[in-house]
Amino acid sequence: MYRWEITKAALAQRVFAIIRSDSYDQATAAADTLLSAGLTTVELSLTTPFALEAITTLVREVGDEAVIGAGTVLDAASAWMAVDAGARFLVSPSLDPEVIRTGHRYGLPVFPGVATPTEMVRALELGADALKLFPASAHSPRWVKDVRAALPQAALLPTGGVTVADAPDWIAAGAVACGMGSALSEGDRDVVAKRAAELLARLQDVAPAEAP
């Protein structure tokens, strides 16, 4: 798949699950729960012990049924290791040109972290495929709407503090997808399945935001 195809698939549901766990077993179990609940995009943070091995396992198990990516990719070295592990996309909390270059060199989309319009423009100049607005808790859906008035070409992914209740508001304001961690994954399989189903239905019903 080309980068744009992976990007489209990864953001198709307007939400992607973020897993940051204390162990390989917890990470793969959480991923299995989320994928079984209907989520099709999972980002596994490299802060998780044996995260690379978990990515390899998940990619092998899900095949083309889901898109598995690596998160908290901070430099070229970790970007390459994520590529080698089989990750389909890279996400970073910061804006590092080498992470973008490494991902693109091997055909992977990269979603770097940004927090200001200046960083957004710089990320776009570097060829970022979408922009992780981090932390989203420092901003608001209204802020996204205002920024899009000047930068309608910025594909924003609010992450960090997004809840099931306000995720539709971010999408309505112009975000293309939301990244969600514990707000989505806490609880047993039945709780997660119900929460995910309700969220996916609500996001599907949100009208695409028109460019200001």
Coordinates of N, CA and C in Angstrom, one line a residue:
M1 N 0.8 -1.2 0.0 CA 0.0 0.0 0.0 C 0.9 1.3 0.0
Y2 N 0.4 2.3 -0.7 CA 1.1 3.5 -0.7 C 0.8 4.3 0.6
R3 N 1.7 5.3 0.9 CA 1.5 6.0 2.1 C 0.1 6.6 2.3
W4 N -0.4 7.2 1.2 CA -1.7 7.8 1.3 C -2.8 6.8 1.5
E5 N -2.6 5.6 1.0 CA -3.6 4.5 1.3 C -3.6 4.1 2.7
I6 N -2.4 4.0 3.3 CA -2.3 3.6 4.7 C -2.9 4.6 5.6
T7 N -2.6 5.9 5.2 CA -3.1 7.0 6.0 C -4.7 7.0 6.0
K8 N -5.2 6.8 4.8 CA -6.7 6.7 4.7 C -7.3 5.6 5.5
A9 N -6.6 4.4 5.4 CA -7.1 3.3 6.2 C -7.0 3.5 7.7
A10 N -5.9 4.1 8.1 CA -5.6 4.3 9.5 C -6.6 5.2 10.2
L11 N -7.1 6.2 9.4 CA -7.9 7.2 9.9 C -9.4 7.1 9.5
A12 N -9.7 6.0 8.9 CA -11.1 5.8 8.3 C -12.2 5.9 9.4
Q13 N -11.9 5.4 10.6 CA -13.0 5.4 11.6 C -13.0 6.7 12.4
R14 N -12.1 7.6 12.1 CA -12.1 8.9 12.8 C -11.6 8.7 14.2
V15 N -11.1 7.6 14.6 CA -10.5 7.4 15.9 C -9.5 6.2 15.8
F16 N -8.4 6.4 16.5 CA -7.4 5.3 16.6 C -7.1 5.1 18.1
A17 N -6.9 3.8 18.5 CA -6.7 3.4 19.8 C -5.2 3.5 20.1
I18 N -4.8 4.0 21.3 CA -3.4 4.1 21.7 C -3.2 3.2 22.9
I19 N -2.2 2.3 22.8 CA -1.9 1.4 23.9 C -0.6 1.7 24.5
R20 N -0.6 2.0 25.8 CA 0.7 2.2 26.6 C 0.5 1.4 27.8
S21 N 1.2 0.3 27.8 CA 1.1 -0.7 28.9 C 2.4 -1.0 29.6
D22 N 2.3 -1.8 30.7 CA 3.4 -2.1 31.5 C 4.2 -3.3 31.1
S23 N 3.6 -4.1 30.2 CA 4.2 -5.3 29.7 C 3.7 -5.7 28.3
Y24 N 4.4 -6.6 27.7 CA 4.0 -7.2 26.4 C 2.7 -7.9 26.5
D25 N 2.5 -8.7 27.6 CA 1.2 -9.4 27.7 C 0.0 -8.4 27.8
Q26 N 0.2 -7.4 28.6 CA -0.9 -6.4 28.8 C -1.2 -5.7 27.5
A27 N -0.1 -5.4 26.8 CA -0.3 -4.6 25.5 C -1.0 -5.5 24.5
T28 N -0.6 -6.7 24.3 CA -1.3 -7.5 23.3 C -2.7 -7.9 23.7
A29 N -3.0 -8.0 25.0 CA -4.3 -8.3 25.5 C -5.2 -7.1 25.2
A30 N -4.7 -5.9 25.5 CA -5.5 -4.7 25.3 C -5.8 -4.5 23.8
A31 N -4.8 -4.8 23.0 CA -5.0 -4.7 21.5 C -6.0 -5.7 21.1
D32 N -6.0 -6.9 21.6 CA -7.0 -7.9 21.2 C -8.4 -7.5 21.6
T33 N -8.5 -6.9 22.8 CA -9.8 -6.4 23.2 C -10.4 -5.3 22.3
L34 N -9.5 -4.3 22.0 CA -9.9 -3.2 21.1 C -10.2 -3.6 19.7
L35 N -9.4 -4.5 19.2 CA -9.7 -5.0 17.8 C -10.9 -5.8 17.8
S36 N -11.2 -6.6 18.8 CA -12.4 -7.4 18.8 C -13.6 -6.6 19.0
A37 N -13.4 -5.4 19.6 CA -14.5 -4.4 19.8 C -14.9 -3.7 18.5
G38 N -14.1 -3.8 17.5 CA -14.4 -3.2 16.2 C -13.5 -2.1 15.8
L39 N -12.5 -1.7 16.6 CA -11.5 -0.7 16.2 C -10.6 -1.4 15.1
T40 N -10.2 -0.6 14.2 CA -9.4 -1.1 13.1 C -8.0 -0.5 13.0
T41 N -7.7 0.5 13.9 CA -6.4 1.1 14.0 C -5.9 1.2 15.4
V42 N -4.7 0.7 15.6 CA -4.1 0.6 17.0 C -2.7 1.1 16.9
E43 N -2.4 2.1 17.8 CA -1.0 2.6 17.9 C -0.5 2.0 19.2
L44 N 0.7 1.4 19.1 CA 1.3 0.8 20.3 C 2.6 1.7 20.7
S45 N 2.5 2.3 21.9 CA 3.6 3.2 22.3 C 4.9 2.4 22.5
L46 N 6.0 3.0 22.1 CA 7.3 2.3 22.3 C 7.8 2.4 23.7
T47 N 7.0 3.2 24.6 CA 7.3 3.2 26.0 C 6.9 1.9 26.7
T48 N 6.2 1.0 26.0 CA 5.7 -0.3 26.5 C 6.9 -1.2 26.4
P49 N 7.2 -2.0 27.5 CA 8.3 -3.0 27.4 C 8.0 -4.0 26.2
F50 N 9.0 -4.3 25.5 CA 8.9 -5.2 24.3 C 7.8 -4.8 23.3
A51 N 7.7 -3.5 23.2 CA 6.7 -3.0 22.2 C 6.9 -3.4 20.8
L52 N 8.2 -3.5 20.4 CA 8.5 -3.9 19.0 C 8.0 -5.3 18.8
E53 N 8.3 -6.2 19.7 CA 7.8 -7.6 19.6 C 6.3 -7.7 19.6
A54 N 5.7 -6.8 20.4 CA 4.2 -6.8 20.4 C 3.7 -6.3 19.0
I55 N 4.3 -5.3 18.4 CA 3.9 -4.9 17.1 C 4.0 -6.0 16.1
T56 N 5.1 -6.7 16.1 CA 5.3 -7.8 15.2 C 4.3 -8.8 15.3
T57 N 4.0 -9.2 16.6 CA 2.9 -10.2 16.8 C 1.6 -9.8 16.3
L58 N 1.2 -8.5 16.6 CA -0.1 -8.0 16.2 C -0.2 -7.9 14.7
V59 N 0.8 -7.4 14.0 CA 0.8 -7.3 12.5 C 0.6 -8.7 11.9
R60 N 1.3 -9.7 12.5 CA 1.2 -11.0 11.9 C -0.2 -11.6 12.1
E61 N -0.8 -11.3 13.3 CA -2.1 -11.9 13.6 C -3.3 -11.2 12.8
V62 N -3.2 -9.9 12.7 CA -4.3 -9.2 12.1 C -4.2 -9.1 10.5
G63 N -3.0 -9.2 10.0 CA -2.9 -9.1 8.5 C -3.4 -7.8 8.0
D64 N -4.3 -7.8 7.0 CA -4.8 -6.6 6.5 C -6.2 -6.2 7.1
E65 N -6.6 -6.9 8.2 CA -7.8 -6.6 8.8 C -7.8 -5.3 9.7
A66 N -6.6 -4.9 10.0 CA -6.4 -3.7 10.9 C -5.1 -3.1 10.6
V67 N -4.9 -1.9 11.1 CA -3.6 -1.1 10.8 C -2.9 -0.9 12.1
I68 N -1.8 -1.5 12.3 CA -1.0 -1.4 13.5 C 0.2 -0.5 13.4
G69 N 0.3 0.5 14.2 CA 1.4 1.5 14.1 C 2.2 1.6 15.4
A70 N 3.2 2.3 15.4 CA 4.1 2.6 16.5 C 4.0 4.0 17.0
G71 N 3.9 4.2 18.3 CA 3.8 5.5 18.9 C 4.9 5.9 19.7
T72 N 5.1 7.1 20.1 CA 6.2 7.7 20.9 C 7.5 7.4 20.2
V73 N 7.5 7.6 18.9 CA 8.7 7.4 18.1 C 9.5 8.7 18.1
L74 N 10.6 8.7 18.8 CA 11.3 10.0 19.0 C 12.5 10.3 18.1
D75 N 13.0 9.3 17.5 CA 14.2 9.6 16.6 C 14.3 8.6 15.5
A76 N 15.3 8.8 14.6 CA 15.5 8.0 13.5 C 15.7 6.5 13.8
A77 N 16.5 6.3 14.9 CA 16.8 4.9 15.3 C 15.5 4.2 15.7
S78 N 14.7 4.8 16.5 CA 13.4 4.1 16.9 C 12.5 4.0 15.8
A79 N 12.5 5.0 14.9 CA 11.7 4.9 13.7 C 12.0 3.7 12.8
W80 N 13.3 3.5 12.6 CA 13.8 2.3 11.8 C 13.4 1.0 12.5
M81 N 13.6 0.9 13.8 CA 13.2 -0.3 14.5 C 11.7 -0.6 14.4
A82 N 10.9 0.5 14.4 CA 9.5 0.3 14.3 C 9.1 -0.2 12.9
V83 N 9.8 0.4 11.9 CA 9.6 -0.1 10.5 C 10.0 -1.6 10.4
D84 N 11.1 -1.9 11.0 CA 11.6 -3.3 10.9 C 10.7 -4.3 11.6
A85 N 10.0 -3.8 12.7 CA 9.1 -4.6 13.4 C 7.8 -4.9 12.7
G86 N 7.5 -4.0 11.6 CA 6.3 -4.2 10.8 C 5.2 -3.2 11.0
A87 N 5.5 -2.1 11.8 CA 4.6 -1.0 12.0 C 4.1 -0.5 10.6
R88 N 2.9 -0.1 10.5 CA 2.3 0.5 9.3 C 2.3 2.0 9.3
F89 N 2.5 2.6 10.5 CA 2.5 4.1 10.5 C 3.3 4.4 11.8
L90 N 3.8 5.7 11.8 CA 4.6 6.1 13.0 C 4.0 7.4 13.5
V91 N 4.0 7.5 14.9 CA 3.4 8.6 15.6 C 4.4 9.1 16.6
S92 N 4.5 10.4 16.7 CA 5.5 11.0 17.6 C 4.8 12.1 18.4
P93 N 5.2 12.4 19.7 CA 4.7 13.5 20.4 C 5.4 14.8 20.1
S94 N 6.5 14.7 19.3 CA 7.3 15.9 18.9 C 7.5 15.9 17.4
L95 N 8.1 17.0 16.9 CA 8.4 17.2 15.5 C 9.8 17.0 15.2
D96 N 10.2 15.8 14.8 CA 11.6 15.5 14.4 C 11.7 15.2 13.0
P97 N 12.4 16.0 12.2 CA 12.5 15.7 10.7 C 13.0 14.3 10.4
E98 N 13.9 13.8 11.2 CA 14.5 12.5 10.9 C 13.5 11.3 11.0
V99 N 12.5 11.5 11.9 CA 11.5 10.5 12.0 C 10.6 10.5 10.8
I100 N 10.3 11.7 10.3 CA 9.5 11.8 9.0 C 10.3 11.2 7.9
R101 N 11.6 11.6 7.8 CA 12.4 11.1 6.6 C 12.5 9.6 6.7
T102 N 12.7 9.0 7.9 CA 12.9 7.6 8.0 C 11.6 6.8 7.6
G103 N 10.5 7.3 8.1 CA 9.2 6.7 7.8 C 9.0 6.7 6.3
H104 N 9.2 7.9 5.7 CA 8.9 8.0 4.3 C 9.8 7.2 3.4
R105 N 11.1 7.1 3.9 CA 12.1 6.3 3.1 C 11.6 4.9 2.9
Y106 N 10.8 4.4 3.9 CA 10.3 3.0 3.8 C 8.8 2.9 3.5
G107 N 8.2 4.1 3.1 CA 6.8 4.0 2.6 C 5.8 4.1 3.7
L108 N 6.2 4.5 4.9 CA 5.2 4.6 6.0 C 4.8 6.1 6.2
P109 N 3.5 6.3 6.5 CA 3.0 7.6 6.9 C 3.5 8.0 8.3
V110 N 3.7 9.3 8.5 CA 4.2 9.7 9.8 C 3.3 10.8 10.3
F111 N 2.9 10.7 11.6 CA 2.1 11.7 12.2 C 2.8 12.4 13.4
P112 N 3.6 13.4 13.1 CA 4.4 14.0 14.2 C 3.5 14.9 15.1
G113 N 4.0 15.1 16.3 CA 3.3 16.0 17.3 C 3.5 17.4 17.1
V114 N 2.5 18.2 17.1 CA 2.5 19.7 17.0 C 1.6 20.3 18.1
A115 N 1.9 21.5 18.4 CA 1.1 22.2 19.4 C 0.7 23.7 19.0
T116 N 1.4 24.2 17.9 CA 1.2 25.5 17.5 C 1.0 25.6 16.0
P117 N 0.4 26.7 15.5 CA 0.4 26.8 14.0 C 1.7 26.8 13.4
T118 N 2.7 27.4 14.0 CA 4.1 27.4 13.5 C 4.6 26.0 13.3
E119 N 4.4 25.1 14.3 CA 4.8 23.7 14.2 C 4.0 23.0 13.1
M120 N 2.8 23.3 13.0 CA 1.9 22.7 12.0 C 2.5 23.0 10.6
V121 N 2.8 24.3 10.3 CA 3.3 24.7 9.0 C 4.7 24.0 8.8
R122 N 5.5 23.9 9.8 CA 6.8 23.2 9.6 C 6.6 21.8 9.3
A123 N 5.7 21.1 10.0 CA 5.4 19.7 9.8 C 4.9 19.5 8.4
L124 N 4.1 20.3 7.9 CA 3.6 20.2 6.5 C 4.7 20.4 5.5
E125 N 5.6 21.3 5.8 CA 6.7 21.5 4.9 C 7.6 20.3 4.8
L126 N 7.7 19.6 6.0 CA 8.5 18.4 6.0 C 7.8 17.1 5.4
G127 N 6.6 17.3 5.0 CA 5.8 16.2 4.4 C 5.0 15.3 5.3
A128 N 4.7 15.8 6.5 CA 4.0 15.0 7.4 C 2.6 14.6 6.8
D129 N 2.2 13.4 7.1 CA 0.9 12.9 6.5 C -0.3 13.3 7.2
A130 N -0.2 13.6 8.5 CA -1.2 14.1 9.4 C -0.5 14.6 10.6
L131 N -1.2 15.5 11.4 CA -0.5 16.2 12.5 C -1.2 15.8 13.8
K132 N -0.4 15.2 14.7 CA -0.9 14.9 16.0 C -0.9 16.1 16.9
L133 N -2.1 16.6 17.2 CA -2.2 17.8 18.1 C -2.1 17.3 19.5
F134 N -0.9 17.7 20.1 CA -0.6 17.1 21.4 C 0.0 18.1 22.4
P135 N -0.5 18.1 23.6 CA -1.7 17.4 24.1 C -3.0 18.1 23.8
A136 N -4.0 17.4 23.4 CA -5.3 18.0 23.1 C -5.9 18.7 24.3
S137 N -5.6 18.2 25.5 CA -6.1 18.8 26.7 C -5.7 20.3 26.9
A138 N -4.7 20.7 26.2 CA -4.2 22.1 26.3 C -5.0 23.0 25.3
H139 N -5.8 22.4 24.4 CA -6.6 23.1 23.4 C -8.1 22.8 23.6
S140 N -8.8 23.1 22.5 CA -10.3 22.8 22.5 C -10.7 22.7 21.1
P141 N -11.9 22.1 20.9 CA -12.5 22.0 19.6 C -12.6 23.4 18.9
R142 N -12.9 24.4 19.7 CA -13.0 25.7 19.1 C -11.7 26.2 18.6
W143 N -10.6 25.8 19.3 CA -9.3 26.2 18.9 C -9.0 25.6 17.5
V144 N -9.3 24.3 17.4 CA -9.1 23.6 16.1 C -9.9 24.3 15.0
K145 N -11.1 24.7 15.2 CA -11.9 25.4 14.2 C -11.3 26.7 13.8
D146 N -10.7 27.4 14.8 CA -10.1 28.7 14.5 C -8.8 28.5 13.7
V147 N -8.0 27.5 14.1 CA -6.8 27.3 13.3 C -7.1 26.9 11.9
R148 N -8.1 26.1 11.7 CA -8.5 25.7 10.3 C -8.9 26.8 9.4
A149 N -9.3 27.9 10.0 CA -9.6 29.1 9.2 C -8.3 29.6 8.5
A150 N -7.2 29.4 9.1 CA -5.9 29.8 8.5 C -5.2 28.6 7.8
L151 N -5.4 27.4 8.4 CA -4.7 26.3 7.8 C -5.7 25.1 7.6
P152 N -6.6 25.3 6.6 CA -7.5 24.2 6.3 C -6.9 23.0 5.8
Q153 N -5.6 23.1 5.3 CA -4.9 21.9 4.8 C -4.3 21.0 5.8
A154 N -4.4 21.5 7.1 CA -3.7 20.7 8.2 C -4.7 19.6 8.7
A155 N -4.3 18.4 8.5 CA -5.1 17.2 9.0 C -4.7 16.9 10.4
L156 N -5.6 17.4 11.3 CA -5.2 17.3 12.8 C -5.8 16.1 13.5
L157 N -5.0 15.5 14.4 CA -5.3 14.4 15.1 C -5.2 14.7 16.6
P158 N -6.2 15.3 17.2 CA -6.2 15.6 18.7 C -5.9 14.3 19.5
T159 N -4.9 14.4 20.4 CA -4.5 13.2 21.2 C -4.1 13.7 22.5
G160 N -4.4 13.0 23.6 CA -4.0 13.4 24.9 C -5.1 14.1 25.6
G161 N -6.0 13.4 26.3 CA -7.1 14.1 27.0 C -8.4 14.0 26.3
V162 N -8.5 13.4 25.1 CA -9.7 13.3 24.4 C -10.6 12.2 25.0
T163 N -11.8 12.5 25.2 CA -12.7 11.6 25.9 C -13.8 11.0 24.9
V164 N -14.5 10.0 25.3 CA -15.6 9.5 24.5 C -16.6 10.5 24.3
A165 N -16.9 11.3 25.3 CA -17.9 12.3 25.3 C -17.6 13.5 24.3
D166 N -16.3 13.9 24.3 CA -16.0 15.1 23.4 C -15.4 14.7 22.1
A167 N -15.1 13.5 21.8 CA -14.5 13.1 20.5 C -15.3 13.6 19.3
P168 N -16.6 13.5 19.3 CA -17.4 14.0 18.2 C -17.3 15.5 18.0
D169 N -17.1 16.2 19.1 CA -16.9 17.7 19.0 C -15.6 18.0 18.3
W170 N -14.6 17.3 18.6 CA -13.3 17.5 17.9 C -13.5 17.3 16.4
I171 N -14.2 16.2 16.0 CA -14.4 15.9 14.6 C -15.2 17.0 13.9
A172 N -16.3 17.4 14.6 CA -17.2 18.4 14.1 C -16.4 19.7 13.9
A173 N -15.4 20.0 14.7 CA -14.6 21.2 14.6 C -13.6 21.2 13.4
G174 N -13.4 20.0 12.9 CA -12.5 19.9 11.8 C -11.3 18.9 11.9
A175 N -11.2 18.2 13.1 CA -10.2 17.2 13.2 C -10.5 16.0 12.3
V176 N -9.5 15.3 11.8 CA -9.8 14.2 10.9 C -10.0 12.9 11.7
A177 N -9.4 12.8 12.9 CA -9.5 11.7 13.7 C -9.0 12.0 15.1
C178 N -9.3 11.2 16.1 CA -8.9 11.4 17.5 C -8.1 10.2 17.9
G179 N -7.0 10.5 18.7 CA -6.3 9.4 19.3 C -6.8 9.2 20.7
M180 N -7.1 8.0 21.2 CA -7.6 7.8 22.5 C -7.0 6.6 23.2
G181 N -6.6 6.8 24.4 CA -5.9 5.7 25.2 C -6.8 5.1 26.2
S182 N -6.6 5.4 27.5 CA -7.3 4.7 28.5 C -8.8 5.1 28.5
A183 N -9.1 6.3 28.0 CA -10.5 6.7 27.9 C -11.3 5.7 27.0
L184 N -10.7 5.0 26.2 CA -11.3 4.0 25.3 C -11.2 2.6 25.8
S185 N -10.0 2.3 26.4 CA -9.7 0.9 26.6 C -9.9 0.4 28.1
E186 N -10.2 1.3 29.0 CA -10.4 0.9 30.4 C -11.7 0.0 30.5
G187 N -11.5 -1.0 31.3 CA -12.7 -1.9 31.6 C -12.5 -3.3 31.0
D188 N -13.5 -4.2 31.2 CA -13.4 -5.5 30.7 C -13.8 -5.5 29.2
R189 N -13.8 -6.7 28.6 CA -14.1 -6.8 27.2 C -15.5 -6.3 26.8
D190 N -16.5 -6.6 27.7 CA -17.8 -6.2 27.4 C -18.0 -4.7 27.5
V191 N -17.4 -4.1 28.5 CA -17.4 -2.6 28.7 C -16.7 -1.9 27.5
V192 N -15.6 -2.4 27.1 CA -14.8 -1.8 26.0 C -15.6 -2.0 24.7
A193 N -16.2 -3.1 24.5 CA -16.9 -3.4 23.2 C -18.1 -2.4 23.1
K194 N -18.9 -2.2 24.2 CA -20.0 -1.4 24.2 C -19.6 0.1 24.0
R195 N -18.5 0.5 24.7 CA -18.0 1.9 24.5 C -17.6 2.1 23.1
A196 N -16.8 1.2 22.5 CA -16.3 1.4 21.2 C -17.4 1.4 20.2
A197 N -18.4 0.6 20.3 CA -19.5 0.5 19.4 C -20.3 1.9 19.4
E198 N -20.5 2.4 20.6 CA -21.2 3.6 20.7 C -20.4 4.8 20.1
L199 N -19.1 4.8 20.4 CA -18.3 5.9 19.9 C -18.2 5.8 18.4
L200 N -18.0 4.7 17.8 CA -17.9 4.5 16.3 C -19.2 5.0 15.7
A201 N -20.4 4.7 16.3 CA -21.7 5.1 15.7 C -21.8 6.6 15.8
R202 N -21.4 7.2 16.9 CA -21.5 8.7 17.1 C -20.6 9.4 16.1
L203 N -19.3 8.9 15.9 CA -18.4 9.5 15.0 C -18.8 9.4 13.6
Q204 N -19.5 8.3 13.2 CA -20.0 8.1 11.9 C -21.1 9.1 11.5
D205 N -21.8 9.5 12.5 CA -22.9 10.4 12.3 C -22.5 11.9 12.3
V206 N -21.2 12.2 12.6 CA -20.8 13.6 12.6 C -20.5 14.0 11.2
A207 N -21.1 15.1 10.8 CA -20.9 15.6 9.4 C -19.5 16.0 9.3
P208 N -18.9 15.7 8.1 CA -17.5 16.2 7.9 C -17.5 17.8 8.0
A209 N -16.5 18.3 8.6 CA -16.4 19.7 8.8 C -16.0 20.3 7.4
E210 N -16.7 21.4 7.1 CA -16.3 22.2 5.9 C -15.2 23.1 6.2
A211 N -14.3 23.3 5.2 CA -13.2 24.2 5.4 C -13.8 25.6 5.6
P212 N -13.2 26.4 6.6 CA -13.7 27.7 6.8 C -13.6 28.6 5.6

